[in-house]
Short mmCIF file of C-alpha atoms and ligand atoms in Angstrom, two decimals:
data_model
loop_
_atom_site.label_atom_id
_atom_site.label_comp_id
_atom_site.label_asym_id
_atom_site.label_seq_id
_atom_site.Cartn_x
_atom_site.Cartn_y
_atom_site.Cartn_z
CA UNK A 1 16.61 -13.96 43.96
CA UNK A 2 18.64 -14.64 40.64
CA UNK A 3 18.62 -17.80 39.58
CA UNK A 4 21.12 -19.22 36.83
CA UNK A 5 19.80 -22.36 34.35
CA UNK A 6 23.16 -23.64 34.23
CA UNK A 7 24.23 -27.40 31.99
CA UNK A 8 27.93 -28.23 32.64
CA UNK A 9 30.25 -27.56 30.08
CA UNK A 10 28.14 -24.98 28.79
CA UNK A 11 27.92 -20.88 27.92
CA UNK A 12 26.47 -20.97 30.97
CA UNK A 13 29.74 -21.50 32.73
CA UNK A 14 30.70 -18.20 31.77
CA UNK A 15 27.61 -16.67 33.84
CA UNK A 16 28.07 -18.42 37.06
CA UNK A 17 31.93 -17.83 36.97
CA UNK A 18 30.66 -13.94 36.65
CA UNK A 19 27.80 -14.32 39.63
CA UNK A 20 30.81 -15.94 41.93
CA UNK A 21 33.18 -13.43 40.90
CA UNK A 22 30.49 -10.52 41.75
CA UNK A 23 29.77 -12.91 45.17
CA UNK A 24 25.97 -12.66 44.50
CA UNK A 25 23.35 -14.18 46.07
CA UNK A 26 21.90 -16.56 43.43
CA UNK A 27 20.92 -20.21 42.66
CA UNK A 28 22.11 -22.46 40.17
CA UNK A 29 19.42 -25.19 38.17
CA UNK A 30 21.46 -27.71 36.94
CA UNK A 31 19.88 -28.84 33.56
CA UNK A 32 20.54 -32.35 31.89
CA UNK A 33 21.96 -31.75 28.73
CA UNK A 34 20.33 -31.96 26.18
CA UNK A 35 17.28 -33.37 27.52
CA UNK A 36 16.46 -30.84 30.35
CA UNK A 37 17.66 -27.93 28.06
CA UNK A 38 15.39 -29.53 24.98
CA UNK A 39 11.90 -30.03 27.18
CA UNK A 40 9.09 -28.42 27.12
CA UNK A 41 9.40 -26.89 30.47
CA UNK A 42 12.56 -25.02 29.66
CA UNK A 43 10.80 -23.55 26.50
CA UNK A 44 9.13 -21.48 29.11
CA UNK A 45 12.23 -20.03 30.57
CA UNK A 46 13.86 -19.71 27.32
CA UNK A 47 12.20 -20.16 23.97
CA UNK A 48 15.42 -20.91 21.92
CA UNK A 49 15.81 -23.84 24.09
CA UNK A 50 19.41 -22.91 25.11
CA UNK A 51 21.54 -22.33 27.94
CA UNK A 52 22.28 -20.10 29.72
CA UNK A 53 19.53 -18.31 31.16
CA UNK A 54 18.78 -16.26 34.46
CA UNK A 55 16.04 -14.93 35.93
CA UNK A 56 16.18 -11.86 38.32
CA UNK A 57 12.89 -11.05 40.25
CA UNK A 58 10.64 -10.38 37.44
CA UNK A 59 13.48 -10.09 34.69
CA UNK A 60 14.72 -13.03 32.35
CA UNK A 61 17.25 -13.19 29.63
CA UNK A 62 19.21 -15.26 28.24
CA UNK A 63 22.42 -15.05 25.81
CA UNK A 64 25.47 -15.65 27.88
CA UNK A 65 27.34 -12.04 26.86
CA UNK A 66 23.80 -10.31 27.32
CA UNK A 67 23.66 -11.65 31.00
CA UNK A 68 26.85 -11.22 32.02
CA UNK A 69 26.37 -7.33 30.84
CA UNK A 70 23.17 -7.10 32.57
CA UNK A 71 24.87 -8.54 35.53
CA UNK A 72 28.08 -5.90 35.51
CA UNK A 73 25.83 -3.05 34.89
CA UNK A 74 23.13 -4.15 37.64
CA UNK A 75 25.54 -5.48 40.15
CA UNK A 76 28.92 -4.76 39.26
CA UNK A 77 29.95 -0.87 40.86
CA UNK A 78 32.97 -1.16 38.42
CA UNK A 79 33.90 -4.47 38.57
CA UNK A 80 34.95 -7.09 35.90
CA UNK A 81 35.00 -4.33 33.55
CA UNK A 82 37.71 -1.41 32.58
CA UNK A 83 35.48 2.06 33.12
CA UNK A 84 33.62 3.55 29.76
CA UNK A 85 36.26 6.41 30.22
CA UNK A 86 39.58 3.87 30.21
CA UNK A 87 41.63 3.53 27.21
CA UNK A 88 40.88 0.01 28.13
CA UNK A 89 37.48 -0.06 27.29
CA UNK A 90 37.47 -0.17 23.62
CA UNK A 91 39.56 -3.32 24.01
CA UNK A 92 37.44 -4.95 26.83
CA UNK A 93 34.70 -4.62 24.66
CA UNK A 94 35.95 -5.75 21.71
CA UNK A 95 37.45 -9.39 23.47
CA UNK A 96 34.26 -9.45 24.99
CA UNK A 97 32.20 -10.08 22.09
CA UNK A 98 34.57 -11.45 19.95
CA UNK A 99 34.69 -14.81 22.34
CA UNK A 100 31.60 -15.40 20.91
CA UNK A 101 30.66 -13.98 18.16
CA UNK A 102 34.24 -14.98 16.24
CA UNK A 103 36.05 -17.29 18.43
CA UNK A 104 33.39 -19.74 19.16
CA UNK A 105 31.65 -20.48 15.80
CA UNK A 106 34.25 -22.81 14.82
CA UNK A 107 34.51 -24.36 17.75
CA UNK A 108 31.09 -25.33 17.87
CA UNK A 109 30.59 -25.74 14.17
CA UNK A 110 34.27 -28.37 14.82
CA UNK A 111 32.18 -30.43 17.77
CA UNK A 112 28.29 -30.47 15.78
CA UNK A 113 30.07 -32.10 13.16
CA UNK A 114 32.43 -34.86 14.83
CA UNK A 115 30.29 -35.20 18.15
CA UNK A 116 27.05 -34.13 18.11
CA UNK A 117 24.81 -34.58 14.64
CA UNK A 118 24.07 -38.15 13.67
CA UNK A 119 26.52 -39.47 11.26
CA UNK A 120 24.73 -39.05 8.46
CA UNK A 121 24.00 -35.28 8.34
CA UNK A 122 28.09 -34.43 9.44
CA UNK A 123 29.87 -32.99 6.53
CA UNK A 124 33.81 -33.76 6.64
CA UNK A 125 34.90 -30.76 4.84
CA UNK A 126 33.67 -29.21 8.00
CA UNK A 127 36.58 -30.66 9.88
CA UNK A 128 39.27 -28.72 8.60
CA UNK A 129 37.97 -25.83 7.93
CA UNK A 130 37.21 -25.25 11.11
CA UNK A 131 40.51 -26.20 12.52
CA UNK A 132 41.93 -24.09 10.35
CA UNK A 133 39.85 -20.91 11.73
CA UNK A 134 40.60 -21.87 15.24
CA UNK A 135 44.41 -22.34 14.79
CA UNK A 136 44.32 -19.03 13.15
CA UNK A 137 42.13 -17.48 16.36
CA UNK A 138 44.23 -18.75 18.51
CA UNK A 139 47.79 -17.18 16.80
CA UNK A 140 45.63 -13.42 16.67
CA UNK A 141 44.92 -14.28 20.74
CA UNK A 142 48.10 -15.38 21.20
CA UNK A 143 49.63 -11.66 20.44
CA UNK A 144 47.03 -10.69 22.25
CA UNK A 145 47.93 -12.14 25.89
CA UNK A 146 51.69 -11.29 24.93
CA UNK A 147 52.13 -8.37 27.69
CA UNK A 148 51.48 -10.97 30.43
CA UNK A 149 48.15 -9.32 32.07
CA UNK A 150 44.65 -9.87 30.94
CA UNK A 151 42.65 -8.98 27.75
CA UNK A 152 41.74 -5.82 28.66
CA UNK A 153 44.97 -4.55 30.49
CA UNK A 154 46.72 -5.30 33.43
CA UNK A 155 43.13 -6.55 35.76
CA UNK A 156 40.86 -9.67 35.37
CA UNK A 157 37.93 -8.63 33.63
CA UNK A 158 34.58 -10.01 31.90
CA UNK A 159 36.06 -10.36 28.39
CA UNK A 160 38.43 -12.95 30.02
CA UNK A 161 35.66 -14.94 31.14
CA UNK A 162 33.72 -14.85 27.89
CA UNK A 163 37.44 -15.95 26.31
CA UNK A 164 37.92 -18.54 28.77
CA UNK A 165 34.85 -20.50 28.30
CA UNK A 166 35.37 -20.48 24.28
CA UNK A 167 39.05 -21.87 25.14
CA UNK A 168 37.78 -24.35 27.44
CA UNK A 169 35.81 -26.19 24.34
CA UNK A 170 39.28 -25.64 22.12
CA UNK A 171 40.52 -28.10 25.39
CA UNK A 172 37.97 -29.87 24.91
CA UNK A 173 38.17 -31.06 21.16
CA UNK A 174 42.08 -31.21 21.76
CA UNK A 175 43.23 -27.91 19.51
CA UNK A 176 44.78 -26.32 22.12
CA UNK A 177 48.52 -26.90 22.63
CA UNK A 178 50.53 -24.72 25.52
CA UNK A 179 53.63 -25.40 23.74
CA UNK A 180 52.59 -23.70 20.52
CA UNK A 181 50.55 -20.85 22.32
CA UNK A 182 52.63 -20.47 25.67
CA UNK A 183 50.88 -17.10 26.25
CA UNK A 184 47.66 -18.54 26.20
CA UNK A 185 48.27 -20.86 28.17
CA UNK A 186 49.91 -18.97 30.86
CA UNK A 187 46.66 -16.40 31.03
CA UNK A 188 44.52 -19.53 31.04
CA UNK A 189 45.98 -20.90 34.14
CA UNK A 190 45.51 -17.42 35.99
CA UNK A 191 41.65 -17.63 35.26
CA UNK A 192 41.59 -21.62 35.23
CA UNK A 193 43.11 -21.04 39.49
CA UNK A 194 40.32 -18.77 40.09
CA UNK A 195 38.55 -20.00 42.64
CA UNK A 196 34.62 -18.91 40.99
CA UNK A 197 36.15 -20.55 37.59
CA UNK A 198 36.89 -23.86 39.24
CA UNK A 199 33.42 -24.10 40.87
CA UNK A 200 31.61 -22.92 37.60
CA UNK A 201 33.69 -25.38 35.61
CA UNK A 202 32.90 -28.42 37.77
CA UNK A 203 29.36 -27.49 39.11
N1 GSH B 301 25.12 -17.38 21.91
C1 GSH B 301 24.43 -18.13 22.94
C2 GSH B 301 24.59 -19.62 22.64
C3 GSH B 301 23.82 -20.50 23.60
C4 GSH B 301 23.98 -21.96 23.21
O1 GSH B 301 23.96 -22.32 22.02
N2 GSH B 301 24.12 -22.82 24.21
C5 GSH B 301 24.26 -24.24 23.92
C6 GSH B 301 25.10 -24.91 25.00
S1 GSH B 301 26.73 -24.22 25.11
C7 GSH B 301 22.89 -24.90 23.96
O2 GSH B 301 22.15 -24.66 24.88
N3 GSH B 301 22.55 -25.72 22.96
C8 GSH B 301 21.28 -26.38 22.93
C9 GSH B 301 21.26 -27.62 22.08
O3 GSH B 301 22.26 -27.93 21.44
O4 GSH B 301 20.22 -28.26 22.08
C10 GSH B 301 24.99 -17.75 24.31
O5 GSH B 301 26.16 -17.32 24.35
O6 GSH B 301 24.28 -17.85 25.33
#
Protein backbone atom coordinates (compact mmCIF):
# COMPACT_ATOMS: atom_id res chain seq x y z
CA UNK A 1 0.00 0.00 0.00
CA UNK A 2 1.38 3.65 -0.62
CA UNK A 3 0.61 5.87 1.73
CA UNK A 4 1.00 9.81 1.26
CA UNK A 5 1.85 12.16 4.65
CA UNK A 6 -0.06 14.86 3.22
CA UNK A 7 -0.66 18.78 5.37
CA UNK A 8 -3.06 20.96 3.31
CA UNK A 9 -1.71 23.63 1.46
CA UNK A 10 1.42 21.93 1.23
CA UNK A 11 4.23 20.32 -1.45
CA UNK A 12 2.44 17.56 -0.67
CA UNK A 13 -0.50 18.64 -2.74
CA UNK A 14 1.50 18.19 -5.66
CA UNK A 15 1.94 14.29 -4.79
CA UNK A 16 -1.59 13.38 -4.18
CA UNK A 17 -2.79 15.42 -7.28
CA UNK A 18 -0.08 12.94 -9.12
CA UNK A 19 -1.40 9.55 -7.14
CA UNK A 20 -5.18 10.67 -8.32
CA UNK A 21 -4.10 11.48 -11.65
CA UNK A 22 -2.20 7.90 -11.92
CA UNK A 23 -5.73 6.49 -10.05
CA UNK A 24 -3.55 4.54 -7.51
CA UNK A 25 -4.46 2.75 -4.75
CA UNK A 26 -3.04 4.75 -1.80
CA UNK A 27 -3.88 6.47 1.55
CA UNK A 28 -3.59 9.88 2.56
CA UNK A 29 -2.33 10.91 6.56
CA UNK A 30 -3.48 14.15 7.04
CA UNK A 31 -0.82 15.92 9.28
CA UNK A 32 -1.56 19.12 11.46
CA UNK A 33 0.58 21.67 10.34
CA UNK A 34 3.09 22.43 11.87
CA UNK A 35 2.59 20.48 14.88
CA UNK A 36 2.02 16.94 13.39
CA UNK A 37 4.75 17.66 10.70
CA UNK A 38 7.22 19.08 13.71
CA UNK A 39 6.69 15.86 16.30
CA UNK A 40 8.68 13.43 17.12
CA UNK A 41 6.76 10.73 15.50
CA UNK A 42 7.04 12.19 12.04
CA UNK A 43 10.91 12.43 12.53
CA UNK A 44 10.62 8.75 11.98
CA UNK A 45 8.98 8.94 8.64
CA UNK A 46 10.96 11.82 7.59
CA UNK A 47 13.98 13.19 9.39
CA UNK A 48 13.86 16.77 7.86
CA UNK A 49 10.58 17.07 9.47
CA UNK A 50 8.81 18.09 6.19
CA UNK A 51 6.07 17.25 4.03
CA UNK A 52 5.53 15.46 1.76
CA UNK A 53 6.44 12.03 2.27
CA UNK A 54 5.24 8.47 1.03
CA UNK A 55 5.89 5.26 1.85
CA UNK A 56 5.54 2.30 -0.66
CA UNK A 57 5.80 -1.27 0.88
CA UNK A 58 9.19 -1.15 2.24
CA UNK A 59 10.30 2.14 0.32
CA UNK A 60 10.11 5.82 1.77
CA UNK A 61 11.09 9.12 0.37
CA UNK A 62 10.33 12.19 0.61
CA UNK A 63 10.99 15.53 -1.55
CA UNK A 64 7.87 16.31 -3.45
CA UNK A 65 9.71 16.27 -7.22
CA UNK A 66 11.65 13.04 -6.03
CA UNK A 67 8.21 11.27 -5.33
CA UNK A 68 6.36 12.29 -7.95
CA UNK A 69 9.41 10.83 -10.27
CA UNK A 70 9.49 7.73 -8.37
CA UNK A 71 5.83 7.56 -8.81
CA UNK A 72 5.86 8.16 -12.92
CA UNK A 73 8.67 5.81 -13.31
CA UNK A 74 7.11 3.01 -10.91
CA UNK A 75 3.54 3.50 -11.89
CA UNK A 76 3.22 5.72 -14.68
CA UNK A 77 3.53 3.38 -18.31
CA UNK A 78 4.02 6.86 -19.98
CA UNK A 79 1.88 8.95 -18.29
CA UNK A 80 2.19 12.57 -16.91
CA UNK A 81 5.35 12.73 -18.68
CA UNK A 82 6.45 13.51 -22.55
CA UNK A 83 8.68 10.12 -23.50
CA UNK A 84 12.75 10.42 -22.95
CA UNK A 85 12.76 10.27 -26.87
CA UNK A 86 10.15 13.50 -27.37
CA UNK A 87 11.45 16.79 -28.28
CA UNK A 88 9.29 17.51 -25.35
CA UNK A 89 11.27 16.06 -22.85
CA UNK A 90 14.03 18.44 -22.40
CA UNK A 91 11.31 21.00 -21.67
CA UNK A 92 9.19 18.76 -19.30
CA UNK A 93 12.13 18.35 -17.41
CA UNK A 94 13.31 21.53 -17.20
CA UNK A 95 9.53 23.10 -15.83
CA UNK A 96 9.63 20.27 -13.71
CA UNK A 97 12.37 21.22 -11.55
CA UNK A 98 12.36 24.66 -12.03
CA UNK A 99 8.80 24.87 -9.96
CA UNK A 100 10.84 24.25 -7.24
CA UNK A 101 14.04 24.74 -7.33
CA UNK A 102 13.56 28.58 -8.93
CA UNK A 103 10.00 29.39 -8.77
CA UNK A 104 9.30 28.57 -5.24
CA UNK A 105 12.20 30.04 -3.18
CA UNK A 106 10.73 33.36 -3.24
CA UNK A 107 7.60 32.41 -2.60
CA UNK A 108 8.41 30.79 0.46
CA UNK A 109 11.24 33.06 1.46
CA UNK A 110 7.93 36.13 0.69
CA UNK A 111 5.50 34.04 3.32
CA UNK A 112 8.57 33.02 6.26
CA UNK A 113 9.04 36.55 6.42
CA UNK A 114 5.42 38.24 6.58
CA UNK A 115 3.58 35.03 8.00
CA UNK A 116 5.45 32.61 9.50
CA UNK A 117 8.79 33.73 11.71
CA UNK A 118 8.04 35.67 14.86
CA UNK A 119 8.24 39.31 14.32
CA UNK A 120 11.31 39.82 15.53
CA UNK A 121 13.59 37.61 13.38
CA UNK A 122 11.52 38.90 9.82
CA UNK A 123 13.75 41.09 7.83
CA UNK A 124 11.68 43.74 5.62
CA UNK A 125 14.12 44.04 2.90
CA UNK A 126 12.97 40.53 2.35
CA UNK A 127 9.63 41.77 1.18
CA UNK A 128 10.50 43.21 -1.96
CA UNK A 129 12.98 41.44 -3.04
CA UNK A 130 11.15 38.68 -3.22
CA UNK A 131 8.26 40.21 -4.98
CA UNK A 132 10.39 41.38 -7.27
CA UNK A 133 11.78 37.70 -8.20
CA UNK A 134 8.30 36.38 -8.38
CA UNK A 135 6.88 39.15 -10.67
CA UNK A 136 9.83 38.50 -12.79
CA UNK A 137 9.03 34.40 -12.68
CA UNK A 138 5.90 34.90 -13.44
CA UNK A 139 6.55 37.31 -16.88
CA UNK A 140 9.41 34.26 -18.03
CA UNK A 141 6.15 31.67 -17.31
CA UNK A 142 3.96 33.81 -18.80
CA UNK A 143 5.79 33.35 -22.43
CA UNK A 144 5.94 30.18 -21.48
CA UNK A 145 2.07 29.12 -21.43
CA UNK A 146 1.70 31.53 -24.56
CA UNK A 147 0.88 28.58 -27.20
CA UNK A 148 -2.26 27.74 -25.16
CA UNK A 149 -1.34 23.91 -24.17
CA UNK A 150 0.67 22.83 -21.23
CA UNK A 151 4.36 23.24 -20.16
CA UNK A 152 5.62 20.56 -21.85
CA UNK A 153 3.54 20.68 -25.19
CA UNK A 154 0.21 20.20 -26.16
CA UNK A 155 -0.75 17.22 -22.98
CA UNK A 156 -1.09 17.67 -19.15
CA UNK A 157 1.94 16.54 -17.68
CA UNK A 158 3.94 16.34 -14.20
CA UNK A 159 5.84 19.63 -14.65
CA UNK A 160 2.34 21.27 -14.62
CA UNK A 161 1.60 19.91 -11.38
CA UNK A 162 4.92 20.79 -9.78
CA UNK A 163 4.08 24.53 -11.44
CA UNK A 164 0.71 24.53 -10.17
CA UNK A 165 1.33 23.99 -6.59
CA UNK A 166 4.20 26.85 -6.58
CA UNK A 167 1.36 29.17 -8.24
CA UNK A 168 -1.13 28.18 -5.82
CA UNK A 169 1.12 29.90 -2.84
CA UNK A 170 1.68 33.09 -5.44
CA UNK A 171 -2.54 32.96 -4.88
CA UNK A 172 -2.03 32.63 -1.79
CA UNK A 173 0.16 35.72 -0.73
CA UNK A 174 -1.96 37.73 -3.41
CA UNK A 175 0.96 38.21 -6.34
CA UNK A 176 -0.88 36.68 -8.80
CA UNK A 177 -3.07 38.84 -11.05
CA UNK A 178 -5.01 37.12 -14.27
CA UNK A 179 -5.23 40.42 -15.78
CA UNK A 180 -1.50 41.01 -15.95
CA UNK A 181 -0.63 37.24 -16.73
CA UNK A 182 -3.84 36.15 -18.77
CA UNK A 183 -1.89 33.08 -19.99
CA UNK A 184 -1.27 31.93 -16.72
CA UNK A 185 -4.19 32.18 -15.69
CA UNK A 186 -5.95 30.50 -18.43
CA UNK A 187 -3.49 27.20 -18.00
CA UNK A 188 -4.19 27.48 -14.29
CA UNK A 189 -7.84 27.05 -14.64
CA UNK A 190 -7.33 23.87 -16.95
CA UNK A 191 -5.31 22.16 -14.04
CA UNK A 192 -7.26 24.12 -11.16
CA UNK A 193 -10.85 22.01 -13.05
CA UNK A 194 -9.04 18.86 -12.77
CA UNK A 195 -10.90 16.80 -10.90
CA UNK A 196 -7.49 14.98 -8.78
CA UNK A 197 -6.33 18.87 -8.35
CA UNK A 198 -9.55 19.90 -6.67
CA UNK A 199 -9.51 16.93 -4.24
CA UNK A 200 -5.70 17.35 -3.50
CA UNK A 201 -6.24 21.06 -3.02
CA UNK A 202 -9.10 20.73 -0.51
CA UNK A 203 -8.22 17.32 1.16
N1 LIG B 1 11.71 20.76 -1.40
C1 LIG B 1 10.83 20.07 -0.49
C2 LIG B 1 10.25 21.09 0.48
C3 LIG B 1 9.38 20.46 1.56
C4 LIG B 1 8.89 21.53 2.52
O1 LIG B 1 9.63 22.45 2.90
N2 LIG B 1 7.64 21.40 2.93
C5 LIG B 1 7.09 22.37 3.88
C6 LIG B 1 5.59 22.51 3.66
S1 LIG B 1 5.19 23.06 2.02
C7 LIG B 1 7.28 21.86 5.29
O2 LIG B 1 7.00 20.72 5.55
N3 LIG B 1 7.78 22.70 6.20
C8 LIG B 1 7.98 22.30 7.57
C9 LIG B 1 8.02 23.44 8.54
O3 LIG B 1 7.95 24.60 8.12
O4 LIG B 1 8.12 23.15 9.72
C10 LIG B 1 9.75 19.34 -1.29
O5 LIG B 1 9.45 19.79 -2.41
O6 LIG B 1 9.20 18.32 -0.81
Amino acid sequence: MITLYHAPNSRSVRVYATLEELGLQYEVKHLKFPEDVRSDAYRKINPLARVPALADGGTSLFESGAIIQYLLARYGRGRLEPSVSSEDFPVYLQWFHCAEATFLPPVSDLIQHTMVLPEDERVPGVIPWSQKRIRANLDVLETAVSGGGFLAGGAFSAADIMMAYTLHLVKLVQLFDANDHPNIGAWLTKIESRPAWGLAVGG
